[in-house]
Amino acid sequence: MRYAVIDISASSLSLLVADINGELSVQFTDRETLSVLHYAEGRKLSERGIRKIAEGLKRLKGVAAKYGAEKCYVISTASVRNFENYEEVERELKEYAGVELNLLSGEEEAFCDLTANSGAPEKSLLVDIGGGSVELCDPAGTGSSSFLDFGTVALKRKFVRHTHPSEGEARRIKKYVKKSLEKLAFGAPGEYESALLLGPAERAVAEMYADRYGIKGEAELEYKKLKELRNFLLASSRRSLLIVKIAPERMDTFVTSVVALCAVLKYYGIERAVCSPYGVKEGYLLLVAKGGREDKETPLLLASAKPEEGENS
């Protein structure tokens, strides 16, 4: 059966269309840059923000239909979960875009990550640093998962005065992450030999790492070089230009993401990391297909046209 899932995250709306017949086979992906936080009014999402999300969801629903999706689900994680007017957002997205929104808790996000990466190498730690939370999983060891109820957006709001953190602000972020991990008590320093990085923020970091060090293809990130990249981004006047080149939609949080990732790797004593192609969306669809979740479906109109030229997987 062909499934589609649309994820509302802090920096984008992303679509995954996949066939699931025992295993998951990705057929098409699409993404629409949209910073939810630009439309925040205090702890609430503005009416304009709700309308912008609705417009993006309607387009991605159409794309899912064109690619033959038989079932479609719309999910959101901490990016919407943390708004005080969540119920209003849910109601109006249903009215404007015809979607049924399924809200994932931090525990559910982590379990989706774990499900998507069940074949991870021994002694590897899954790390997913998002805008609203940080998920940690131990797929090949205890099979457990946990999360920190803050992400790069909260770190930026709490510690960063301007667009990018200063060296002093970065030190405070590192200290905060370390203390939070100590309280979480998930795994132990020295327990893991490598990290498997999940999510678009980590992939953007890996892309800049590869660009910085002239690596072609999939990059294995060495902690020492990642720390050098972090220090360069904290000090260089060229950092904004580099971020525009690699991940313009993450201008506000990119450097904070690198600082947080370095802090997590240092805490666990991990010297190398690679990116996983599978994350929350893949794990979510596997759970749905296997009956592990019974969430609300979003209806799709029958496709009336072939995919437009230029759309590709």
XYZ file of C-alpha atoms in Angstrom, residues 21 30 37 102 132 172 204 230 290:
9
model
C 4.859 -4.066 1.966
C 8.911 17.182 -1.073
C 8.225 30.602 14.631
C -2.041 14.124 14.750
C 11.396 21.894 19.744
C 26.209 28.673 28.381
C 22.317 20.450 6.962
C 31.647 25.137 15.426
C 1.879 -2.445 11.117
